[in-house]
PDB file of C-alpha atoms in Angstrom:
ATOM      1  CA  UNK A   1      43.175  87.459  14.193  1.00  0.00           C
ATOM      2  CA  UNK A   2      39.773  86.063  15.000  1.00  0.00           C
ATOM      3  CA  UNK A   3      39.494  83.159  17.396  1.00  0.00           C
ATOM      4  CA  UNK A   4      37.914  82.512  20.742  1.00  0.00           C
ATOM      5  CA  UNK A   5      39.520  80.157  23.227  1.00  0.00           C
ATOM      6  CA  UNK A   6      36.047  78.890  24.105  1.00  0.00           C
ATOM      7  CA  UNK A   7      35.427  77.880  20.479  1.00  0.00           C
ATOM      8  CA  UNK A   8      38.884  76.322  20.202  1.00  0.00           C
ATOM      9  CA  UNK A   9      38.139  74.185  23.268  1.00  0.00           C
ATOM     10  CA  UNK A  10      34.740  73.183  21.889  1.00  0.00           C
ATOM     11  CA  UNK A  11      36.075  72.410  18.412  1.00  0.00           C
ATOM     12  CA  UNK A  12      39.088  70.465  19.666  1.00  0.00           C
ATOM     13  CA  UNK A  13      37.656  68.567  22.637  1.00  0.00           C
ATOM     14  CA  UNK A  14      39.439  65.380  21.542  1.00  0.00           C
ATOM     15  CA  UNK A  15      42.784  67.213  21.778  1.00  0.00           C
ATOM     16  CA  UNK A  16      41.891  68.309  25.316  1.00  0.00           C
ATOM     17  CA  UNK A  17      41.120  64.682  26.184  1.00  0.00           C
ATOM     18  CA  UNK A  18      44.372  63.500  24.554  1.00  0.00           C
ATOM     19  CA  UNK A  19      46.477  66.145  26.293  1.00  0.00           C
ATOM     20  CA  UNK A  20      47.671  67.815  23.079  1.00  0.00           C
ATOM     21  CA  UNK A  21      45.651  70.915  23.957  1.00  0.00           C
ATOM     22  CA  UNK A  22      45.780  72.324  27.473  1.00  0.00           C
ATOM     23  CA  UNK A  23      44.175  75.217  29.308  1.00  0.00           C
ATOM     24  CA  UNK A  24      46.300  77.189  31.757  1.00  0.00           C
ATOM     25  CA  UNK A  25      44.680  77.670  35.163  1.00  0.00           C
ATOM     26  CA  UNK A  26      42.714  80.942  35.400  1.00  0.00           C
ATOM     27  CA  UNK A  27      45.284  82.703  37.573  1.00  0.00           C
ATOM     28  CA  UNK A  28      46.828  85.032  34.966  1.00  0.00           C
ATOM     29  CA  UNK A  29      46.071  88.757  34.792  1.00  0.00           C
ATOM     30  CA  UNK A  30      45.842  90.543  31.444  1.00  0.00           C
ATOM     31  CA  UNK A  31      47.956  93.573  30.521  1.00  0.00           C
ATOM     32  CA  UNK A  32      48.668  95.475  27.325  1.00  0.00           C
ATOM     33  CA  UNK A  33      46.425  96.655  24.502  1.00  0.00           C
ATOM     34  CA  UNK A  34      46.057  93.244  22.848  1.00  0.00           C
ATOM     35  CA  UNK A  35      43.357  91.256  24.584  1.00  0.00           C
ATOM     36  CA  UNK A  36      43.654  88.467  21.996  1.00  0.00           C
ATOM     37  CA  UNK A  37      46.988  87.102  20.753  1.00  0.00           C
ATOM     38  CA  UNK A  38      48.446  83.879  19.464  1.00  0.00           C
ATOM     39  CA  UNK A  39      51.561  82.422  17.918  1.00  0.00           C
ATOM     40  CA  UNK A  40      54.216  79.767  18.241  1.00  0.00           C
ATOM     41  CA  UNK A  41      55.969  79.659  21.604  1.00  0.00           C
ATOM     42  CA  UNK A  42      59.502  80.756  22.266  1.00  0.00           C
ATOM     43  CA  UNK A  43      60.327  79.516  25.750  1.00  0.00           C
ATOM     44  CA  UNK A  44      62.566  80.771  28.534  1.00  0.00           C
ATOM     45  CA  UNK A  45      63.327  79.253  31.902  1.00  0.00           C
ATOM     46  CA  UNK A  46      64.619  81.891  34.307  1.00  0.00           C
ATOM     47  CA  UNK A  47      64.319  82.652  38.006  1.00  0.00           C
ATOM     48  CA  UNK A  48      64.238  86.247  39.234  1.00  0.00           C
ATOM     49  CA  UNK A  49      66.687  87.210  36.452  1.00  0.00           C
ATOM     50  CA  UNK A  50      65.539  88.915  33.268  1.00  0.00           C
ATOM     51  CA  UNK A  51      68.768  89.401  31.288  1.00  0.00           C
ATOM     52  CA  UNK A  52      67.771  86.529  28.987  1.00  0.00           C
ATOM     53  CA  UNK A  53      64.257  88.004  28.678  1.00  0.00           C
ATOM     54  CA  UNK A  54      65.745  91.278  27.416  1.00  0.00           C
ATOM     55  CA  UNK A  55      68.165  89.645  24.976  1.00  0.00           C
ATOM     56  CA  UNK A  56      65.336  87.493  23.588  1.00  0.00           C
ATOM     57  CA  UNK A  57      62.949  90.446  23.157  1.00  0.00           C
ATOM     58  CA  UNK A  58      65.737  92.335  21.353  1.00  0.00           C
ATOM     59  CA  UNK A  59      65.459  89.770  18.522  1.00  0.00           C
ATOM     60  CA  UNK A  60      62.716  89.745  15.856  1.00  0.00           C
ATOM     61  CA  UNK A  61      59.616  88.151  17.376  1.00  0.00           C
ATOM     62  CA  UNK A  62      57.989  87.272  14.044  1.00  0.00           C
ATOM     63  CA  UNK A  63      54.597  86.893  15.722  1.00  0.00           C
ATOM     64  CA  UNK A  64      55.809  84.477  18.399  1.00  0.00           C
ATOM     65  CA  UNK A  65      54.599  84.386  21.982  1.00  0.00           C
ATOM     66  CA  UNK A  66      57.342  84.522  24.594  1.00  0.00           C
ATOM     67  CA  UNK A  67      56.519  82.029  27.353  1.00  0.00           C
ATOM     68  CA  UNK A  68      58.588  82.738  30.462  1.00  0.00           C
ATOM     69  CA  UNK A  69      58.791  80.100  33.173  1.00  0.00           C
ATOM     70  CA  UNK A  70      59.788  82.289  36.086  1.00  0.00           C
ATOM     71  CA  UNK A  71      59.140  79.552  38.598  1.00  0.00           C
ATOM     72  CA  UNK A  72      55.984  81.351  39.713  1.00  0.00           C
ATOM     73  CA  UNK A  73      58.099  83.744  41.789  1.00  0.00           C
ATOM     74  CA  UNK A  74      56.139  86.579  43.338  1.00  0.00           C
ATOM     75  CA  UNK A  75      59.279  88.310  44.677  1.00  0.00           C
ATOM     76  CA  UNK A  76      60.578  90.181  41.582  1.00  0.00           C
ATOM     77  CA  UNK A  77      59.301  91.327  38.200  1.00  0.00           C
ATOM     78  CA  UNK A  78      60.621  89.736  35.002  1.00  0.00           C
ATOM     79  CA  UNK A  79      59.059  92.154  32.489  1.00  0.00           C
ATOM     80  CA  UNK A  80      58.716  95.926  32.765  1.00  0.00           C
ATOM     81  CA  UNK A  81      57.675  98.845  30.606  1.00  0.00           C
ATOM     82  CA  UNK A  82      60.897  99.022  28.588  1.00  0.00           C
ATOM     83  CA  UNK A  83      60.615  95.345  27.688  1.00  0.00           C
ATOM     84  CA  UNK A  84      56.968  95.824  26.712  1.00  0.00           C
ATOM     85  CA  UNK A  85      58.017  98.545  24.255  1.00  0.00           C
ATOM     86  CA  UNK A  86      60.852  96.323  22.992  1.00  0.00           C
ATOM     87  CA  UNK A  87      58.459  93.403  22.430  1.00  0.00           C
ATOM     88  CA  UNK A  88      56.033  95.640  20.546  1.00  0.00           C
ATOM     89  CA  UNK A  89      58.800  97.166  18.402  1.00  0.00           C
ATOM     90  CA  UNK A  90      60.258  93.784  17.491  1.00  0.00           C
ATOM     91  CA  UNK A  91      57.020  92.098  16.452  1.00  0.00           C
ATOM     92  CA  UNK A  92      56.282  89.764  19.339  1.00  0.00           C
ATOM     93  CA  UNK A  93      52.618  88.758  19.510  1.00  0.00           C
ATOM     94  CA  UNK A  94      52.518  88.422  23.277  1.00  0.00           C
ATOM     95  CA  UNK A  95      54.215  87.406  26.499  1.00  0.00           C
ATOM     96  CA  UNK A  96      53.061  84.899  29.123  1.00  0.00           C
ATOM     97  CA  UNK A  97      54.926  85.199  32.420  1.00  0.00           C
ATOM     98  CA  UNK A  98      54.743  82.532  35.105  1.00  0.00           C
ATOM     99  CA  UNK A  99      55.833  85.239  37.512  1.00  0.00           C
ATOM    100  CA  UNK A 100      55.442  89.006  37.862  1.00  0.00           C
ATOM    101  CA  UNK A 101      55.655  92.127  35.756  1.00  0.00           C
ATOM    102  CA  UNK A 102      56.118  95.759  36.758  1.00  0.00           C
ATOM    103  CA  UNK A 103      55.399  99.134  35.153  1.00  0.00           C
ATOM    104  CA  UNK A 104      51.908  97.853  34.388  1.00  0.00           C
ATOM    105  CA  UNK A 105      50.675 101.299  33.329  1.00  0.00           C
ATOM    106  CA  UNK A 106      53.475 101.492  30.742  1.00  0.00           C
ATOM    107  CA  UNK A 107      52.766  97.958  29.509  1.00  0.00           C
ATOM    108  CA  UNK A 108      49.060  98.751  29.274  1.00  0.00           C
ATOM    109  CA  UNK A 109      49.711 101.346  26.539  1.00  0.00           C
ATOM    110  CA  UNK A 110      51.808  98.924  24.443  1.00  0.00           C
ATOM    111  CA  UNK A 111      50.156  97.171  21.503  1.00  0.00           C
ATOM    112  CA  UNK A 112      51.059  93.734  22.810  1.00  0.00           C
ATOM    113  CA  UNK A 113      49.328  91.140  24.949  1.00  0.00           C
ATOM    114  CA  UNK A 114      50.845  90.233  28.296  1.00  0.00           C
ATOM    115  CA  UNK A 115      49.653  87.726  30.865  1.00  0.00           C
ATOM    116  CA  UNK A 116      51.293  87.428  34.277  1.00  0.00           C
ATOM    117  CA  UNK A 117      50.474  86.144  37.732  1.00  0.00           C
ATOM    118  CA  UNK A 118      50.803  89.556  39.375  1.00  0.00           C
ATOM    119  CA  UNK A 119      52.613  92.874  39.492  1.00  0.00           C
ATOM    120  CA  UNK A 120      55.595  93.561  41.717  1.00  0.00           C
ATOM    121  CA  UNK A 121      57.638  96.771  41.973  1.00  0.00           C
ATOM    122  CA  UNK A 122      61.023  95.108  42.580  1.00  0.00           C
ATOM    123  CA  UNK A 123      63.277  94.671  39.538  1.00  0.00           C
ATOM    124  CA  UNK A 124      64.910  91.399  38.677  1.00  0.00           C
ATOM    125  CA  UNK A 125      68.532  90.336  38.810  1.00  0.00           C
ATOM    126  CA  UNK A 126      70.644  90.818  35.671  1.00  0.00           C
ATOM    127  CA  UNK A 127      73.111  87.917  35.869  1.00  0.00           C
ATOM    128  CA  UNK A 128      72.088  86.219  32.615  1.00  0.00           C
ATOM    129  CA  UNK A 129      71.142  82.882  34.125  1.00  0.00           C
ATOM    130  CA  UNK A 130      68.506  80.710  32.500  1.00  0.00           C
ATOM    131  CA  UNK A 131      67.785  78.730  29.359  1.00  0.00           C
ATOM    132  CA  UNK A 132      66.094  79.471  26.031  1.00  0.00           C
ATOM    133  CA  UNK A 133      64.106  77.145  23.764  1.00  0.00           C
ATOM    134  CA  UNK A 134      63.669  74.388  26.332  1.00  0.00           C
ATOM    135  CA  UNK A 135      60.590  72.537  27.560  1.00  0.00           C
ATOM    136  CA  UNK A 136      59.079  74.527  30.431  1.00  0.00           C
ATOM    137  CA  UNK A 137      56.198  73.918  32.768  1.00  0.00           C
ATOM    138  CA  UNK A 138      53.973  76.819  33.735  1.00  0.00           C
ATOM    139  CA  UNK A 139      51.129  76.362  36.173  1.00  0.00           C
ATOM    140  CA  UNK A 140      51.319  72.600  35.638  1.00  0.00           C
ATOM    141  CA  UNK A 141      51.166  72.793  31.825  1.00  0.00           C
ATOM    142  CA  UNK A 142      54.137  71.727  29.698  1.00  0.00           C
ATOM    143  CA  UNK A 143      55.114  74.095  26.876  1.00  0.00           C
ATOM    144  CA  UNK A 144      57.569  73.074  24.167  1.00  0.00           C
ATOM    145  CA  UNK A 145      59.262  75.564  21.839  1.00  0.00           C
ATOM    146  CA  UNK A 146      56.999  75.820  18.783  1.00  0.00           C
ATOM    147  CA  UNK A 147      53.784  74.859  20.592  1.00  0.00           C
ATOM    148  CA  UNK A 148      50.959  77.265  19.761  1.00  0.00           C
ATOM    149  CA  UNK A 149      49.696  79.650  22.431  1.00  0.00           C
ATOM    150  CA  UNK A 150      46.247  81.247  22.194  1.00  0.00           C
ATOM    151  CA  UNK A 151      45.116  83.897  24.680  1.00  0.00           C
ATOM    152  CA  UNK A 152      41.968  85.986  24.948  1.00  0.00           C
ATOM    153  CA  UNK A 153      39.710  87.367  27.659  1.00  0.00           C
ATOM    154  CA  UNK A 154      38.548  83.864  28.598  1.00  0.00           C
ATOM    155  CA  UNK A 155      41.860  82.074  28.997  1.00  0.00           C
ATOM    156  CA  UNK A 156      45.177  80.822  27.691  1.00  0.00           C
ATOM    157  CA  UNK A 157      45.560  77.636  25.663  1.00  0.00           C
ATOM    158  CA  UNK A 158      48.659  75.666  24.692  1.00  0.00           C
ATOM    159  CA  UNK A 159      48.391  73.382  21.672  1.00  0.00           C
ATOM    160  CA  UNK A 160      50.860  70.952  20.162  1.00  0.00           C
ATOM    161  CA  UNK A 161      50.088  72.423  16.736  1.00  0.00           C
ATOM    162  CA  UNK A 162      48.430  75.404  15.103  1.00  0.00           C
ATOM    163  CA  UNK A 163      44.646  75.176  15.399  1.00  0.00           C
ATOM    164  CA  UNK A 164      42.159  76.091  12.693  1.00  0.00           C
TER     165      UNK A 164
END
């Protein structure tokens, strides 16, 4: 996988202007061994409850990026070390969390890319509330299931289609 988000922005400036390519604000921290990852989005909308995150990561990822709209909560973690291992084992390309993770040292040894707002030691609820494969909004950027997500050391992009 060879791409640079800077080049994608330069090469697709008209998509940026049209709103079919968006850049997430630079507020996400990088975790995991994969600095660069991309793939079609699978979306979740949850709030301080990660039961749906677990059940989704238990399925084959097939190179998708799991985009979790956690409402930007900084009060509980939605992804931890066990889920990082699960994502790696099941072929997910990466995870973007509009919220927190925990067990960052465990996630950092997984061959997966993770972006999150912060770390937090408190675990999430396990009630199973939330929705999968719905339009979400993270940091002011809309993400539809199937949109393409590109992440590297310079940023995170969301595109309405796969970019060349």
